[in-house]
C-alpha cells in the first residue's frame, strides 16, 4: 500500500489496519506537509516517505493506493491512481457528490481495476450478525427502519473555529455528510438498495456554513419504508436504529458500542459484539481476500455510488438512478 494523507483517520483506524492485515503492508506515505508525513512514517514504522504524489504512484513496489484526504480531493487523486494503473481504496464519503463518484467508478471500470471505499461497517462482525438475523427472517418481513441520531455541538463548533467537516466545499456537506453516509450505506448493505429518498435541512445554530439538522424519508426497493433525523445541536447524544418487521424488531447503534438486540415472539437476544482493533482490520482483510479471488468485497465503488445518490437525494441536490 501507498497512502495519500496522514490525518486523524489513519492514526488508529486505517493505517494500523493496512499494516496488520494478513498479506498487507503499508510501504509508503505522502502528505502535503512532508514533515508531518515523516513524523507519521517514523511513529508507524513506514519505510518510505514521498514529497509528491506522482513519485508515490510510480513506485513499482506499490500495488494499491489508499486515499485518506478530505472529500474535495478524492476525485482528483482517484483519477490519478487509475491513470497509474493501481488498485484504489478511498475514504468515505467517496467524493463531494454522486456525480464525482460516477466519474470515479467509470475511470476504474475502463482500466478494469478494483475500487474500494472505506465503508468498513459492512465488514464488522456486529453488523454481520444483524444481517444474519435479517437473512434468516428472524423478524419476518421488514416493514420499516428508523434511525435517530442527535448530539450536542462540539467545542470547535461553539468556538466557530474552522473545521473542514462543516465546510460544504471541502466535505460535501456537514456532519450529516460525514457521519450519515456511514449509516445510510450500512442500511443498504443490510436491507438492499434504497429506491426513493427525500429530505430537508436546516441551520439551527448558525455556527458554521453547513446544515446541522436533517430529516429524511425513503423507501427500499423491497417496499420497506425508512426515515431518520440527524441533529447536531441537541442536549445529549443518542444513536439508535430500529428495524421493524412483521414478526419482531432489531435495535442497534451505528456508532455507539452498544449491544445489538433482537426481539420476536419466541426470544429476546442481546449480544455485545466488540469491534476489532484497529476498527478497519476486517475491511482491509476483505480487500486482500477480494484481490486473491477468495471472496467479493462488500464495499466497492458502485455500492458507494449508490450511497452517494441517496445522500444527494436527501440533501435535495440529485436523484437516485435506477439500478
Short mmCIF file of C-alpha atoms in Angstrom, two decimals:
data_model
loop_
_atom_site.label_atom_id
_atom_site.label_comp_id
_atom_site.label_asym_id
_atom_site.label_seq_id
_atom_site.Cartn_x
_atom_site.Cartn_y
_atom_site.Cartn_z
CA UNK A 1 0.00 0.00 0.00
CA UNK A 2 0.88 3.61 -0.60
CA UNK A 3 -1.12 6.11 1.45
CA UNK A 4 -2.12 9.63 0.42
CA UNK A 5 -2.81 11.69 3.54
CA UNK A 6 -1.74 11.19 7.15
CA UNK A 7 -4.70 12.65 9.06
CA UNK A 8 -6.57 11.52 12.14
CA UNK A 9 -8.40 8.60 10.48
CA UNK A 10 -5.06 6.99 9.61
CA UNK A 11 -3.66 7.07 13.15
CA UNK A 12 -5.77 4.34 14.75
CA UNK A 13 -8.46 3.23 12.30
CA UNK A 14 -6.88 2.62 8.89
CA UNK A 15 -3.09 2.96 8.93
CA UNK A 16 -2.55 0.18 11.50
CA UNK A 17 -5.10 -1.98 9.66
CA UNK A 18 -3.10 -1.69 6.43
CA UNK A 19 -0.08 -2.93 8.37
CA UNK A 20 -1.71 -5.66 10.46
CA UNK A 21 -3.99 -7.38 7.96
CA UNK A 22 -2.53 -10.63 6.66
CA UNK A 23 -0.97 -10.18 3.22
CA UNK A 24 -0.95 -6.39 3.57
CA UNK A 25 1.86 -3.88 4.11
CA UNK A 26 1.86 -0.08 4.33
CA UNK A 27 5.01 0.67 2.35
CA UNK A 28 4.90 4.42 1.75
CA UNK A 29 3.08 7.61 2.69
CA UNK A 30 2.58 11.04 1.16
CA UNK A 31 1.36 14.14 2.96
CA UNK A 32 1.02 17.72 1.80
CA UNK A 33 3.36 18.65 4.66
CA UNK A 34 6.38 16.43 4.26
CA UNK A 35 7.46 16.94 7.88
CA UNK A 36 4.13 15.52 9.09
CA UNK A 37 4.46 12.61 6.68
CA UNK A 38 7.95 11.87 8.00
CA UNK A 39 6.70 12.05 11.57
CA UNK A 40 3.84 9.67 10.74
CA UNK A 41 6.21 7.26 8.99
CA UNK A 42 8.61 7.33 11.94
CA UNK A 43 5.90 6.65 14.52
CA UNK A 44 4.20 3.92 12.47
CA UNK A 45 7.39 2.38 11.05
CA UNK A 46 6.51 3.06 7.43
CA UNK A 47 9.71 2.65 5.37
CA UNK A 48 9.13 5.22 2.60
CA UNK A 49 8.02 8.86 2.53
CA UNK A 50 7.24 10.80 -0.63
CA UNK A 51 7.09 14.57 -1.04
CA UNK A 52 5.00 14.37 -4.23
CA UNK A 53 2.10 12.18 -5.24
CA UNK A 54 3.45 11.18 -8.63
CA UNK A 55 6.54 9.56 -7.14
CA UNK A 56 4.30 7.55 -4.83
CA UNK A 57 2.10 6.47 -7.73
CA UNK A 58 5.08 5.41 -9.83
CA UNK A 59 6.70 3.31 -7.11
CA UNK A 60 6.83 -0.17 -8.74
CA UNK A 61 6.63 -1.88 -5.33
CA UNK A 62 3.24 -0.37 -4.56
CA UNK A 63 0.18 -2.31 -5.74
CA UNK A 64 -2.60 -0.24 -4.20
CA UNK A 65 -3.25 3.31 -3.05
CA UNK A 66 -5.33 4.35 -0.05
CA UNK A 67 -6.70 7.91 -0.28
CA UNK A 68 -7.17 9.37 3.22
CA UNK A 69 -7.70 13.05 2.44
CA UNK A 70 -10.82 15.26 2.79
CA UNK A 71 -13.51 14.54 0.17
CA UNK A 72 -12.80 17.56 -2.04
CA UNK A 73 -9.58 15.91 -3.27
CA UNK A 74 -10.88 12.33 -3.66
CA UNK A 75 -11.84 12.70 -7.32
CA UNK A 76 -8.52 14.20 -8.40
CA UNK A 77 -6.42 11.65 -6.53
CA UNK A 78 -8.58 8.70 -7.60
CA UNK A 79 -8.29 9.60 -11.27
CA UNK A 80 -4.52 9.84 -10.90
CA UNK A 81 -4.46 6.42 -9.23
CA UNK A 82 -6.48 4.96 -12.09
CA UNK A 83 -4.15 6.56 -14.65
CA UNK A 84 -1.20 4.97 -12.82
CA UNK A 85 -2.85 1.55 -13.09
CA UNK A 86 -3.09 0.98 -9.33
CA UNK A 87 -5.77 -0.56 -7.16
CA UNK A 88 -7.51 2.05 -5.01
CA UNK A 89 -9.33 2.38 -1.72
CA UNK A 90 -10.81 5.80 -0.93
CA UNK A 91 -12.09 7.08 2.39
CA UNK A 92 -15.75 7.85 2.88
CA UNK A 93 -17.67 9.79 1.80
CA UNK A 94 -16.45 8.68 -1.61
CA UNK A 95 -16.48 12.22 -3.04
CA UNK A 96 -18.33 15.55 -2.78
CA UNK A 97 -21.41 14.25 -4.62
CA UNK A 98 -22.73 11.38 -6.71
CA UNK A 99 -21.63 12.97 -9.97
CA UNK A 100 -18.00 12.83 -8.88
CA UNK A 101 -18.47 9.26 -7.65
CA UNK A 102 -19.83 8.25 -11.06
CA UNK A 103 -16.72 9.65 -12.76
CA UNK A 104 -14.51 7.67 -10.37
CA UNK A 105 -16.40 4.42 -10.91
CA UNK A 106 -16.20 4.83 -14.68
CA UNK A 107 -12.46 5.55 -14.60
CA UNK A 108 -11.65 2.34 -12.75
CA UNK A 109 -14.09 0.30 -14.84
CA UNK A 110 -12.32 1.41 -18.03
CA UNK A 111 -8.99 0.28 -16.56
CA UNK A 112 -10.54 -2.92 -15.16
CA UNK A 113 -9.15 -2.01 -11.74
CA UNK A 114 -10.79 -2.59 -8.33
CA UNK A 115 -12.09 0.47 -6.49
CA UNK A 116 -12.93 0.05 -2.81
CA UNK A 117 -14.48 2.56 -0.40
CA UNK A 118 -13.94 2.63 3.38
CA UNK A 119 -17.47 1.87 4.46
CA UNK A 120 -15.91 -0.59 6.85
CA UNK A 121 -19.08 -1.26 8.85
CA UNK A 122 -20.07 -3.69 6.09
CA UNK A 123 -17.23 -5.91 7.33
CA UNK A 124 -17.72 -5.62 11.11
CA UNK A 125 -18.94 -8.75 12.98
CA UNK A 126 -21.57 -6.76 14.89
CA UNK A 127 -23.39 -5.75 11.74
CA UNK A 128 -22.83 -9.10 10.05
CA UNK A 129 -24.78 -10.63 12.95
CA UNK A 130 -27.67 -8.27 12.20
CA UNK A 131 -27.52 -9.24 8.54
CA UNK A 132 -27.66 -12.92 9.52
CA UNK A 133 -30.80 -12.29 11.59
CA UNK A 134 -32.40 -10.50 8.66
CA UNK A 135 -31.36 -13.14 6.14
CA UNK A 136 -32.80 -15.83 8.41
CA UNK A 137 -36.09 -13.87 8.68
CA UNK A 138 -35.85 -13.69 12.47
CA UNK A 139 -38.18 -10.67 12.43
CA UNK A 140 -40.24 -11.76 9.44
CA UNK A 141 -40.65 -9.30 6.56
CA UNK A 142 -39.03 -5.91 7.14
CA UNK A 143 -41.65 -3.16 7.22
CA UNK A 144 -39.77 -0.04 8.31
CA UNK A 145 -36.39 1.18 9.59
CA UNK A 146 -35.91 4.32 11.68
CA UNK A 147 -32.54 5.91 12.52
CA UNK A 148 -32.42 8.75 15.02
CA UNK A 149 -29.09 10.44 15.71
CA UNK A 150 -28.51 13.59 17.70
CA UNK A 151 -25.73 15.09 19.78
CA UNK A 152 -24.54 18.41 21.24
CA UNK A 153 -22.31 20.78 19.27
CA UNK A 154 -18.60 20.24 19.81
CA UNK A 155 -16.21 22.71 21.42
CA UNK A 156 -14.88 23.58 17.97
CA UNK A 157 -18.44 24.22 16.77
CA UNK A 158 -19.22 26.54 19.67
CA UNK A 159 -16.00 28.49 19.22
CA UNK A 160 -16.71 28.74 15.47
CA UNK A 161 -13.14 27.72 14.69
CA UNK A 162 -12.51 26.36 11.20
CA UNK A 163 -13.27 22.66 10.82
CA UNK A 164 -13.22 21.09 7.37
CA UNK A 165 -16.04 18.68 8.20
CA UNK A 166 -18.51 21.58 8.41
CA UNK A 167 -17.35 23.26 5.19
CA UNK A 168 -19.54 22.05 2.28
CA UNK A 169 -16.94 22.93 -0.35
CA UNK A 170 -14.48 20.56 1.36
CA UNK A 171 -16.72 17.91 2.92
CA UNK A 172 -19.66 17.92 0.53
CA UNK A 173 -21.96 18.95 3.39
CA UNK A 174 -21.74 18.94 7.17
CA UNK A 175 -21.72 16.28 9.87
CA UNK A 176 -24.63 14.52 8.17
CA UNK A 177 -22.48 14.02 5.09
CA UNK A 178 -19.54 12.87 7.21
CA UNK A 179 -21.42 10.55 9.58
CA UNK A 180 -24.80 9.95 7.98
CA UNK A 181 -23.23 8.32 4.94
CA UNK A 182 -21.88 5.52 7.17
CA UNK A 183 -25.36 4.65 8.40
CA UNK A 184 -27.15 5.06 5.05
CA UNK A 185 -24.55 2.80 3.46
CA UNK A 186 -24.92 0.26 6.26
CA UNK A 187 -28.72 0.19 5.90
CA UNK A 188 -28.41 -0.54 2.18
CA UNK A 189 -25.97 -3.36 2.99
CA UNK A 190 -28.45 -4.82 5.47
CA UNK A 191 -31.72 -4.20 3.65
CA UNK A 192 -30.92 -3.68 -0.03
CA UNK A 193 -30.94 -0.61 -2.26
CA UNK A 194 -32.93 2.48 -1.41
CA UNK A 195 -35.05 3.29 -4.46
CA UNK A 196 -36.56 6.64 -3.41
CA UNK A 197 -35.44 9.27 -0.89
CA UNK A 198 -36.14 12.87 0.02
CA UNK A 199 -35.45 15.23 2.88
CA UNK A 200 -34.95 18.75 4.09
CA UNK A 201 -32.26 20.52 6.08
CA UNK A 202 -31.80 23.47 8.43
CA UNK A 203 -29.09 25.59 10.02
CA UNK A 204 -30.43 25.88 13.54
CA UNK A 205 -27.27 27.05 15.31
CA UNK A 206 -25.71 29.22 12.58
CA UNK A 207 -22.27 28.19 13.87
CA UNK A 208 -20.89 27.02 10.52
CA UNK A 209 -21.79 27.06 6.80
CA UNK A 210 -23.17 23.51 6.61
CA UNK A 211 -26.54 22.21 7.75
CA UNK A 212 -26.80 20.98 11.35
CA UNK A 213 -30.25 19.38 11.13
CA UNK A 214 -31.53 16.88 8.55
CA UNK A 215 -34.82 14.99 8.31
CA UNK A 216 -35.37 12.30 5.66
CA UNK A 217 -37.67 9.55 4.48
CA UNK A 218 -37.02 6.81 1.96
CA UNK A 219 -38.26 3.52 0.51
CA UNK A 220 -36.20 0.44 -0.21
CA UNK A 221 -36.54 -1.45 -3.47
CA UNK A 222 -38.09 -4.24 -1.37
CA UNK A 223 -41.00 -1.96 -0.49
CA UNK A 224 -39.95 -1.40 3.13
CA UNK A 225 -40.01 2.23 4.24
CA UNK A 226 -37.50 4.21 6.24
CA UNK A 227 -36.92 7.51 7.95
CA UNK A 228 -34.47 9.36 10.10
CA UNK A 229 -33.35 12.60 11.61
CA UNK A 230 -29.89 13.86 12.46
CA UNK A 231 -29.37 16.89 14.67
CA UNK A 232 -26.06 18.31 15.83
CA UNK A 233 -27.49 20.97 18.15
CA UNK A 234 -29.10 18.77 20.82
CA UNK A 235 -28.55 18.46 24.57
CA UNK A 236 -27.35 14.85 24.66
CA UNK A 237 -26.11 12.10 22.36
CA UNK A 238 -28.45 9.42 21.03
CA UNK A 239 -27.80 6.96 18.20
CA UNK A 240 -30.47 4.31 17.68
CA UNK A 241 -31.68 2.27 14.73
CA UNK A 242 -34.81 0.16 14.93
CA UNK A 243 -35.71 -2.30 12.16
CA UNK A 244 -39.39 -3.20 12.45
CA UNK A 245 -40.51 -6.48 10.96
CA UNK A 246 -43.77 -8.35 10.63
CA UNK A 247 -42.66 -10.72 13.41
CA UNK A 248 -40.22 -8.75 15.55
CA UNK A 249 -37.65 -5.99 15.66
CA UNK A 250 -33.89 -5.38 15.77
CA UNK A 251 -32.28 -2.45 17.59
CA UNK A 252 -28.69 -1.26 17.35
CA UNK A 253 -26.42 1.77 17.22
CA UNK A 254 -24.41 2.79 14.17
CA UNK A 255 -21.58 4.45 16.12
CA UNK A 256 -22.00 3.70 19.83
CA UNK A 257 -20.68 0.39 21.12
CA UNK A 258 -23.95 -0.95 22.50
CA UNK A 259 -25.44 -4.46 22.35
CA UNK A 260 -27.41 -5.47 19.26
CA UNK A 261 -30.93 -6.52 20.23
CA UNK A 262 -33.31 -9.00 18.59
CA UNK A 263 -36.83 -9.47 19.89
CA UNK A 264 -39.67 -11.56 18.50
CA UNK A 265 -42.47 -13.69 19.88
CA UNK A 266 -40.10 -16.53 20.74
CA UNK A 267 -36.94 -14.91 22.10
CA UNK A 268 -35.10 -11.79 23.15
CA UNK A 269 -31.38 -11.74 22.39
CA UNK A 270 -28.86 -9.06 23.40
CA UNK A 271 -25.34 -9.53 22.03
CA UNK A 272 -22.34 -7.37 22.89
CA UNK A 273 -20.04 -7.89 19.90
CA UNK A 274 -16.82 -5.84 20.22
CA UNK A 275 -15.19 -4.10 17.29
CA UNK A 276 -11.71 -5.20 16.19
CA UNK A 277 -8.72 -3.03 16.97
CA UNK A 278 -7.93 -1.40 14.59
CA UNK A 279 -11.54 -1.00 13.52
CA UNK A 280 -10.78 -1.23 9.78
CA UNK A 281 -8.90 -4.55 10.14
CA UNK A 282 -11.70 -6.70 8.67
CA UNK A 283 -12.26 -4.15 5.90
CA UNK A 284 -8.62 -4.38 4.80
CA UNK A 285 -8.52 -8.15 5.27
CA UNK A 286 -11.52 -8.44 2.96
CA UNK A 287 -9.75 -6.31 0.36
CA UNK A 288 -6.85 -8.78 0.39
CA UNK A 289 -9.29 -11.68 0.09
CA UNK A 290 -11.05 -9.97 -2.80
CA UNK A 291 -7.76 -9.43 -4.63
CA UNK A 292 -6.86 -13.09 -4.02
CA UNK A 293 -10.23 -14.11 -5.56
CA UNK A 294 -11.34 -15.67 -2.26
CA UNK A 295 -14.49 -13.57 -1.80
CA UNK A 296 -16.08 -10.37 -3.05
CA UNK A 297 -15.59 -7.23 -1.00
CA UNK A 298 -18.85 -5.74 0.33
CA UNK A 299 -17.86 -2.07 -0.21
CA UNK A 300 -16.88 -1.10 -3.74
CA UNK A 301 -17.19 1.96 -5.96
CA UNK A 302 -20.65 1.02 -7.31
CA UNK A 303 -22.14 0.38 -3.84
CA UNK A 304 -20.66 3.64 -2.54
CA UNK A 305 -22.03 5.47 -5.57
CA UNK A 306 -25.49 4.25 -4.60
CA UNK A 307 -24.98 5.67 -1.12
CA UNK A 308 -23.87 8.99 -2.62
CA UNK A 309 -27.04 9.12 -4.71
CA UNK A 310 -29.20 8.61 -1.62
CA UNK A 311 -27.28 11.30 0.27
CA UNK A 312 -27.74 13.72 -2.63
CA UNK A 313 -31.47 12.95 -2.77
CA UNK A 314 -31.87 13.60 0.96
CA UNK A 315 -29.95 16.85 0.68
CA UNK A 316 -32.11 17.92 -2.27
CA UNK A 317 -29.38 18.06 -4.88
CA UNK A 318 -29.94 14.97 -7.02
CA UNK A 319 -31.94 11.82 -7.61
CA UNK A 320 -31.38 8.08 -7.32
CA UNK A 321 -30.68 6.39 -10.62
CA UNK A 322 -32.50 3.18 -11.48
CA UNK A 323 -30.41 0.05 -10.84
#
